[in-house]
Amino acid sequence: MDHLTSSGAQQTALVLLRTLIGWHFFYEGLVKLVWPAWTRAGVPLGRFSSAGYLRSSTGPFADAFRAFADASWLPWLDLLMAWGLLLIGLGLMLGLFTQLACAGALALLALFYLSWLPTRGVYEPGAEGNYLLVNKNLVEAAAVFVVLVFRTGRIAGLDLVLARPRAAAAPVAEA
């Protein structure tokens, strides 16, 4: 099997992609923690909730998402979401536990995509865009998949630093 090699520019582009995705996740989590009025459900300012988003779900699992909106543990789910976004973002930006951060990002993006499956493809006043099956969540998931399969933590980041001591400690085989 041939091994592909990548140029410095390609590696830089992959790490830049990882960092930008990381910033997006980090900032989304930070905003939800620092400015917690992130709702469309009319929840009073100062109490964050994903209830509005979940209640208006239109995807194939809409009933399940709507049930989450009315669950007594929704505040914990909201907190978990905010911290999850923040930690995934940090992991991607720093290149720390990159594969785990990518898996977490893909899981969240899949949930976001499935909660609002873009099937209309027509203009709706007040909508962010006009999507038919492909929206920003799916595009970002594809980008995260690229970051995952190219193992960008081995190119640059703290994963690379953490891997060095193990490589140095490995016994050298005699020829």
Short mmCIF file of C-alpha atoms in Angstrom, two decimals:
data_model
loop_
_atom_site.label_atom_id
_atom_site.label_comp_id
_atom_site.label_asym_id
_atom_site.label_seq_id
_atom_site.Cartn_x
_atom_site.Cartn_y
_atom_site.Cartn_z
CA MET A 1 0.00 0.00 0.00
CA ASP A 2 1.37 3.38 -0.98
CA HIS A 3 1.64 6.00 1.72
CA LEU A 4 0.70 9.50 0.75
CA THR A 5 2.93 12.30 1.84
CA SER A 6 1.74 15.84 2.22
CA SER A 7 3.55 19.07 1.65
CA GLY A 8 4.11 21.67 4.32
CA ALA A 9 1.39 23.84 2.77
CA GLN A 10 -1.09 20.94 2.87
CA GLN A 11 -0.25 20.19 6.48
CA THR A 12 -0.60 23.86 7.36
CA ALA A 13 -3.99 23.97 5.64
CA LEU A 14 -5.18 20.92 7.60
CA VAL A 15 -4.03 22.36 10.92
CA LEU A 16 -5.61 25.71 10.02
CA LEU A 17 -8.88 23.93 9.22
CA ARG A 18 -8.73 22.12 12.57
CA THR A 19 -8.01 25.37 14.40
CA LEU A 20 -10.88 27.26 12.75
CA ILE A 21 -13.35 24.48 13.47
CA GLY A 22 -12.02 24.43 17.03
CA TRP A 23 -12.57 28.16 17.37
CA HIS A 24 -16.15 27.79 16.15
CA PHE A 25 -16.93 25.11 18.74
CA PHE A 26 -15.03 26.91 21.52
CA TYR A 27 -16.75 30.22 20.93
CA GLU A 28 -20.21 28.63 20.71
CA GLY A 29 -19.60 26.99 24.09
CA LEU A 30 -18.13 30.13 25.62
CA VAL A 31 -21.07 32.26 24.56
CA LYS A 32 -23.48 29.75 26.07
CA LEU A 33 -21.60 29.87 29.37
CA VAL A 34 -20.82 33.59 29.54
CA TRP A 35 -23.94 35.03 27.92
CA PRO A 36 -26.52 32.40 28.73
CA ALA A 37 -29.61 33.84 27.00
CA TRP A 38 -29.40 31.51 24.02
CA THR A 39 -32.95 30.60 23.41
CA ARG A 40 -35.91 31.07 21.12
CA ALA A 41 -38.37 29.78 23.69
CA GLY A 42 -38.81 32.97 25.68
CA VAL A 43 -36.79 31.70 28.64
CA PRO A 44 -35.96 34.72 30.83
CA LEU A 45 -32.63 36.44 30.30
CA GLY A 46 -29.98 34.92 32.53
CA ARG A 47 -31.20 31.34 32.24
CA PHE A 48 -29.84 29.52 29.25
CA SER A 49 -31.81 26.82 27.56
CA SER A 50 -31.91 24.88 24.36
CA ALA A 51 -35.64 24.35 24.87
CA GLY A 52 -36.65 26.63 22.00
CA TYR A 53 -34.31 24.93 19.57
CA LEU A 54 -35.44 21.46 20.66
CA ARG A 55 -39.16 22.32 20.61
CA SER A 56 -38.94 23.58 17.06
CA SER A 57 -37.08 20.50 15.78
CA THR A 58 -38.24 19.30 12.37
CA GLY A 59 -35.91 16.39 11.71
CA PRO A 60 -36.63 12.66 11.66
CA PHE A 61 -36.25 12.43 15.43
CA ALA A 62 -38.25 15.59 16.16
CA ASP A 63 -40.46 13.87 18.75
CA ALA A 64 -37.43 12.76 20.74
CA PHE A 65 -35.81 16.21 20.56
CA ARG A 66 -39.09 17.84 21.65
CA ALA A 67 -39.27 15.45 24.61
CA PHE A 68 -35.80 16.61 25.69
CA ALA A 69 -37.08 20.19 25.70
CA ASP A 70 -39.61 19.35 28.40
CA ALA A 71 -37.40 17.05 30.45
CA SER A 72 -36.65 17.99 34.04
CA TRP A 73 -32.93 17.47 33.38
CA LEU A 74 -32.81 19.97 30.50
CA PRO A 75 -30.67 22.43 32.53
CA TRP A 76 -28.04 19.70 32.90
CA LEU A 77 -28.23 18.93 29.20
CA ASP A 78 -27.74 22.62 28.44
CA LEU A 79 -24.70 22.80 30.70
CA LEU A 80 -23.28 19.62 29.21
CA MET A 81 -23.77 21.04 25.71
CA ALA A 82 -22.02 24.32 26.55
CA TRP A 83 -19.05 22.59 28.20
CA GLY A 84 -18.93 19.96 25.48
CA LEU A 85 -18.69 22.61 22.79
CA LEU A 86 -16.04 24.50 24.75
CA LEU A 87 -13.88 21.43 25.45
CA ILE A 88 -14.16 20.06 21.92
CA GLY A 89 -13.13 23.48 20.64
CA LEU A 90 -10.14 23.65 22.96
CA GLY A 91 -9.08 20.15 21.96
CA LEU A 92 -9.20 21.03 18.28
CA MET A 93 -7.49 24.39 18.64
CA LEU A 94 -4.69 22.99 20.79
CA GLY A 95 -4.40 19.69 18.93
CA LEU A 96 -4.97 17.91 22.23
CA PHE A 97 -6.84 14.60 22.16
CA THR A 98 -7.63 15.54 18.58
CA GLN A 99 -9.22 12.24 17.61
CA LEU A 100 -11.52 12.32 20.64
CA ALA A 101 -12.40 15.96 19.97
CA CYS A 102 -13.22 15.08 16.35
CA ALA A 103 -15.45 12.21 17.47
CA GLY A 104 -17.27 14.56 19.87
CA ALA A 105 -17.63 17.20 17.17
CA LEU A 106 -19.03 14.67 14.72
CA ALA A 107 -21.53 13.42 17.30
CA LEU A 108 -22.78 16.92 18.08
CA LEU A 109 -22.94 17.92 14.42
CA ALA A 110 -24.93 14.77 13.65
CA LEU A 111 -27.41 15.71 16.39
CA PHE A 112 -27.66 19.28 15.10
CA TYR A 113 -28.16 18.05 11.54
CA LEU A 114 -30.79 15.46 12.48
CA SER A 115 -32.72 17.91 14.65
CA TRP A 116 -33.18 20.31 11.71
CA LEU A 117 -32.88 18.15 8.61
CA PRO A 118 -32.83 20.58 5.66
CA THR A 119 -35.49 19.23 3.34
CA ARG A 120 -37.42 22.29 2.22
CA GLY A 121 -34.92 23.97 -0.08
CA VAL A 122 -37.07 27.06 -0.41
CA TYR A 123 -36.76 30.54 0.94
CA GLU A 124 -38.30 31.11 4.35
CA PRO A 125 -38.43 34.63 5.77
CA GLY A 126 -36.07 34.95 8.70
CA ALA A 127 -34.26 31.72 7.85
CA GLU A 128 -30.50 31.70 7.83
CA GLY A 129 -30.25 30.28 4.33
CA ASN A 130 -31.82 28.11 1.67
CA TYR A 131 -30.75 24.52 2.18
CA LEU A 132 -31.70 21.24 0.59
CA LEU A 133 -29.98 18.36 2.42
CA VAL A 134 -26.63 20.15 2.63
CA ASN A 135 -26.31 22.81 5.32
CA LYS A 136 -23.52 24.28 7.43
CA ASN A 137 -23.68 21.40 9.93
CA LEU A 138 -23.13 18.81 7.22
CA VAL A 139 -20.32 20.84 5.63
CA GLU A 140 -18.61 21.30 9.02
CA ALA A 141 -19.02 17.58 9.74
CA ALA A 142 -17.27 16.79 6.44
CA ALA A 143 -14.45 19.17 7.42
CA VAL A 144 -14.17 17.52 10.85
CA PHE A 145 -14.03 14.13 9.12
CA VAL A 146 -11.07 15.38 7.05
CA VAL A 147 -9.33 16.55 10.24
CA LEU A 148 -10.05 13.17 11.83
CA VAL A 149 -8.75 10.95 9.02
CA PHE A 150 -5.63 13.03 8.45
CA ARG A 151 -4.83 12.81 12.17
CA THR A 152 -3.82 16.45 12.34
CA GLY A 153 -2.77 16.07 15.96
CA ARG A 154 0.28 14.23 14.58
CA ILE A 155 1.12 17.21 12.38
CA ALA A 156 1.03 19.98 14.98
CA GLY A 157 -0.38 20.38 18.45
CA LEU A 158 -0.11 18.99 21.92
CA ASP A 159 -0.84 15.46 20.71
CA LEU A 160 2.49 15.59 18.91
CA VAL A 161 4.24 16.75 22.09
CA LEU A 162 2.56 14.02 24.16
CA ALA A 163 3.56 11.35 21.63
CA ARG A 164 7.27 12.21 21.74
CA PRO A 165 8.08 10.78 25.16
CA ARG A 166 6.47 7.45 24.21
CA ALA A 167 8.44 7.31 20.98
CA ALA A 168 11.68 8.12 22.82
CA ALA A 169 10.98 5.50 25.48
CA ALA A 170 10.31 2.72 22.95
CA PRO A 171 13.11 0.14 22.79
CA VAL A 172 15.24 0.18 19.67
CA ALA A 173 15.34 -3.13 17.81
CA GLU A 174 18.81 -4.39 17.01
CA ALA A 175 19.61 -5.13 13.39
#
